[in-house]
mmCIF file of C-alpha atoms in Angstrom:
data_model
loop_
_atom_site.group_PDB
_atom_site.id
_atom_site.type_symbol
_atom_site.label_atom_id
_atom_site.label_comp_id
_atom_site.label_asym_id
_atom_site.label_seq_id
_atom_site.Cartn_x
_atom_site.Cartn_y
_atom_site.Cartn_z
ATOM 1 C CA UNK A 1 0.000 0.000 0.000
ATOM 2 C CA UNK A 2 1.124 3.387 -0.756
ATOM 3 C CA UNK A 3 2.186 6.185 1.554
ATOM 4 C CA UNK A 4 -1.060 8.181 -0.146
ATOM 5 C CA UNK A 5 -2.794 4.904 -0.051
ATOM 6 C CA UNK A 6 -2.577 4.358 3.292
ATOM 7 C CA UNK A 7 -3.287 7.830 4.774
ATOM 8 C CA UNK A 8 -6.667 8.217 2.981
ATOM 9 C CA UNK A 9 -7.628 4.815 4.567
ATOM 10 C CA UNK A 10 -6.396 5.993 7.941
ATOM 11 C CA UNK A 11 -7.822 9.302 7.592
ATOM 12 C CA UNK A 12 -11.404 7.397 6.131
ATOM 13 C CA UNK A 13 -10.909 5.026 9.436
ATOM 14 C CA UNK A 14 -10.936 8.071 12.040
ATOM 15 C CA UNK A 15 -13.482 9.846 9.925
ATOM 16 C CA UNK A 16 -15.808 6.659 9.990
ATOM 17 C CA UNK A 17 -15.037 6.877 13.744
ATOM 18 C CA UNK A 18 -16.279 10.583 14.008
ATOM 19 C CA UNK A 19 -19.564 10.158 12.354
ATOM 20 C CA UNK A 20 -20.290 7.185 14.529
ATOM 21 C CA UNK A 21 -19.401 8.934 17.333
ATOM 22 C CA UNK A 22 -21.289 11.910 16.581
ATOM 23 C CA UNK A 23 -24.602 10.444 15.772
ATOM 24 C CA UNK A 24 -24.018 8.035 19.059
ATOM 25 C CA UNK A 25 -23.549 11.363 21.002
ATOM 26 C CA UNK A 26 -26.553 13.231 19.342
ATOM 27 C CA UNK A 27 -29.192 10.206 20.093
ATOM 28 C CA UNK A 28 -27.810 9.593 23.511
ATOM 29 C CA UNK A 29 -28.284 13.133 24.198
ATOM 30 C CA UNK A 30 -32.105 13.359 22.503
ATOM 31 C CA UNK A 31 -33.274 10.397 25.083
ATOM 32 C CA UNK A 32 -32.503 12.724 28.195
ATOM 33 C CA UNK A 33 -32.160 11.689 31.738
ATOM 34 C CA UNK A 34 -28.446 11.786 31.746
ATOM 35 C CA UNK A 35 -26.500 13.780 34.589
ATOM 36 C CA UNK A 36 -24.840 16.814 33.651
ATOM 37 C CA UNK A 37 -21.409 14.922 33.624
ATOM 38 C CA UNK A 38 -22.525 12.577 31.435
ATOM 39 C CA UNK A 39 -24.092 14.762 29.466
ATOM 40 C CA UNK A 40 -20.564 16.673 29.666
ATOM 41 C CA UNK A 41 -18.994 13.046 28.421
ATOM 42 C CA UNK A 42 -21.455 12.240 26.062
ATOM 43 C CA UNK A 43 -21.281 15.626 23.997
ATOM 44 C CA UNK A 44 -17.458 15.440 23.796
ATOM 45 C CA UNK A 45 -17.542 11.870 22.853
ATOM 46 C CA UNK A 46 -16.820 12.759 19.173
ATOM 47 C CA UNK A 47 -13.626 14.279 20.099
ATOM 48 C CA UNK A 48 -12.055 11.124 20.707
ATOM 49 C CA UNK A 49 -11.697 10.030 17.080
ATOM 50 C CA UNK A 50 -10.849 14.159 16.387
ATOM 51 C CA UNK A 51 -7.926 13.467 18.320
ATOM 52 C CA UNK A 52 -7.331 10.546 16.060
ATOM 53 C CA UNK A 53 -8.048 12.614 12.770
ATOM 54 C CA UNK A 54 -5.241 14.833 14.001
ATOM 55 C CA UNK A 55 -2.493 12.267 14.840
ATOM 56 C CA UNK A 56 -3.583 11.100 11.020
ATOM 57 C CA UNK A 57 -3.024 14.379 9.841
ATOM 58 C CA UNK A 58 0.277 15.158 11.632
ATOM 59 C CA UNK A 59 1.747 11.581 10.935
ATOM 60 C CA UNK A 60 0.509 12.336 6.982
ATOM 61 C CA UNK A 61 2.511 15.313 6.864
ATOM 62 C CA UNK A 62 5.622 13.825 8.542
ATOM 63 C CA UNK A 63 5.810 11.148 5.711
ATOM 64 C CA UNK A 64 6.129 13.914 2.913
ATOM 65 C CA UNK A 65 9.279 15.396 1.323
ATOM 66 C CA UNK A 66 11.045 18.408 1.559
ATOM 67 C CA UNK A 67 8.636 20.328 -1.083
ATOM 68 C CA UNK A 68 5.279 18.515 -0.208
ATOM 69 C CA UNK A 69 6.228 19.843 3.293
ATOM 70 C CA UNK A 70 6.665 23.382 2.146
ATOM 71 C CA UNK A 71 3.313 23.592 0.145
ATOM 72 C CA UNK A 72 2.035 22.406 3.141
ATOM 73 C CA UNK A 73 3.542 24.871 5.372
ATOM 74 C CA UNK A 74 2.657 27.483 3.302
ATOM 75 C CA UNK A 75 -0.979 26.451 2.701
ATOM 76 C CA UNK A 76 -1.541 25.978 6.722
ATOM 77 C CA UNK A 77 -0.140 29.729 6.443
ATOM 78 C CA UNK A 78 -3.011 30.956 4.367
ATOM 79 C CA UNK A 79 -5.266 28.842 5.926
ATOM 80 C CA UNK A 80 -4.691 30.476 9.348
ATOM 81 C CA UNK A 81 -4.024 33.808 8.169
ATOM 82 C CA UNK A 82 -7.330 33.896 6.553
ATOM 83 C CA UNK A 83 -9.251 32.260 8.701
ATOM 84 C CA UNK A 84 -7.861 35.223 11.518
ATOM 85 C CA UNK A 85 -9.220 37.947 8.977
ATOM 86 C CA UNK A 86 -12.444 36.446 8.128
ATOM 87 C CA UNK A 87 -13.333 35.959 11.230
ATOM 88 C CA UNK A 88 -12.252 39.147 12.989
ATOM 89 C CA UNK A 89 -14.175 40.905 9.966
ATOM 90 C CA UNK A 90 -17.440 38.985 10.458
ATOM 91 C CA UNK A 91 -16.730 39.393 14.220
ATOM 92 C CA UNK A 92 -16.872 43.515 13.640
ATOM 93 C CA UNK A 93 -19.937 43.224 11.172
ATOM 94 C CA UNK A 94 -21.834 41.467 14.159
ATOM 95 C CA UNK A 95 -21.135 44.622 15.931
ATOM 96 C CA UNK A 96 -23.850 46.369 13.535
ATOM 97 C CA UNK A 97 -26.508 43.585 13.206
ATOM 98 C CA UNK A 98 -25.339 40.740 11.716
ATOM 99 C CA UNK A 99 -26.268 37.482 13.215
ATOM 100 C CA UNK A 100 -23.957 35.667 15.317
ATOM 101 C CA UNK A 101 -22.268 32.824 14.053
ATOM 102 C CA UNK A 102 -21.301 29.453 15.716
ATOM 103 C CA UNK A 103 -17.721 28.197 16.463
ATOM 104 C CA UNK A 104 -18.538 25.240 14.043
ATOM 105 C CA UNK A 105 -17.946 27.998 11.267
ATOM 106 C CA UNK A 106 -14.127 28.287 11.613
ATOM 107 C CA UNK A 107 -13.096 24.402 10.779
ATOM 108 C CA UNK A 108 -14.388 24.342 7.468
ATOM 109 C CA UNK A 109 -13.612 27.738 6.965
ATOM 110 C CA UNK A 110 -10.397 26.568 7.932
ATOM 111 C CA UNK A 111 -10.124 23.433 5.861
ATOM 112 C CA UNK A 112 -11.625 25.215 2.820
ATOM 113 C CA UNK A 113 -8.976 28.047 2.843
ATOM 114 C CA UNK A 114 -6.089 25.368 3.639
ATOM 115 C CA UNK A 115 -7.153 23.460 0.545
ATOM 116 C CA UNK A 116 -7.305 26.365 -1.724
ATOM 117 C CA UNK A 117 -3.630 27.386 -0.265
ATOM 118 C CA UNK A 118 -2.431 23.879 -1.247
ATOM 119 C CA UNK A 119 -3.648 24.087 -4.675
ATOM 120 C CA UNK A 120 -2.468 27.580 -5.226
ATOM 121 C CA UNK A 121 0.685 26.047 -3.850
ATOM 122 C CA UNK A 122 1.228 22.710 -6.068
ATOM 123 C CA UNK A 123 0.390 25.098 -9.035
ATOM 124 C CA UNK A 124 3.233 27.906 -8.350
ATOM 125 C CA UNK A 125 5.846 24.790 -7.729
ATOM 126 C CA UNK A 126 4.805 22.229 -10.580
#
């Protein structure tokens, strides 16, 4: 199995995991009845597997070379730097009306501006 190969099934495993997780934590939490630590447990349930999405991540970007690691680097770079302006801006605009948004916002704003980094950076080194 490929490096690439490999990752995408790793990264599909703890993905898997997530949604399971999730929808496990949403229906336990619909039937009620639970104490507030449970509750507390229950809701950050789906973390568990996010912590494995992460070492997936990390581990993927340890396996790449020198220039796969810079595109990378770079891309995180826009991905945070944008992410920092976006929200500050929609941060000031709810300052004159405009409906708060929820934290769940900023990952796949996140994600979405990382990916557009990395293709903006396998384009400028190809």
């Amino acid at each position: 199995m490929t490096k690439f190969r490999r990752y995408v099934f790793e990264l599909g495993v703890a993905l898997a995991a997530y949604i399971i997780c999730l929808v496990l934590s949403l229906r336990l939490l619909s039937l009620g009845g639970q104490s507030e630590l449970m509750r507390l447990v229950i809701t950050l349930l789906p973390m568990l597997p996010g912590l494995v999405i992460c070492w997936v991540v990390l581990r993927g970007l340890r396996r790449l070379d020198e220039l796969a690691r810079k595109i990378q680097l770079e891309a995180i770079g826009v991905a945070f730097a944008g992410t920092a302006l976006v929200t500050f801006s929609y941060g000031f605009l709810e300052n004159i009306g405009l409906p708060s948004l929820s934290m769940f916002v900023v990952w796949p704003l996140m994600a979405s501006l990382w990916f557009v980094g990395t293709i903006i950076g396998q384009l400028r080194y190809r």
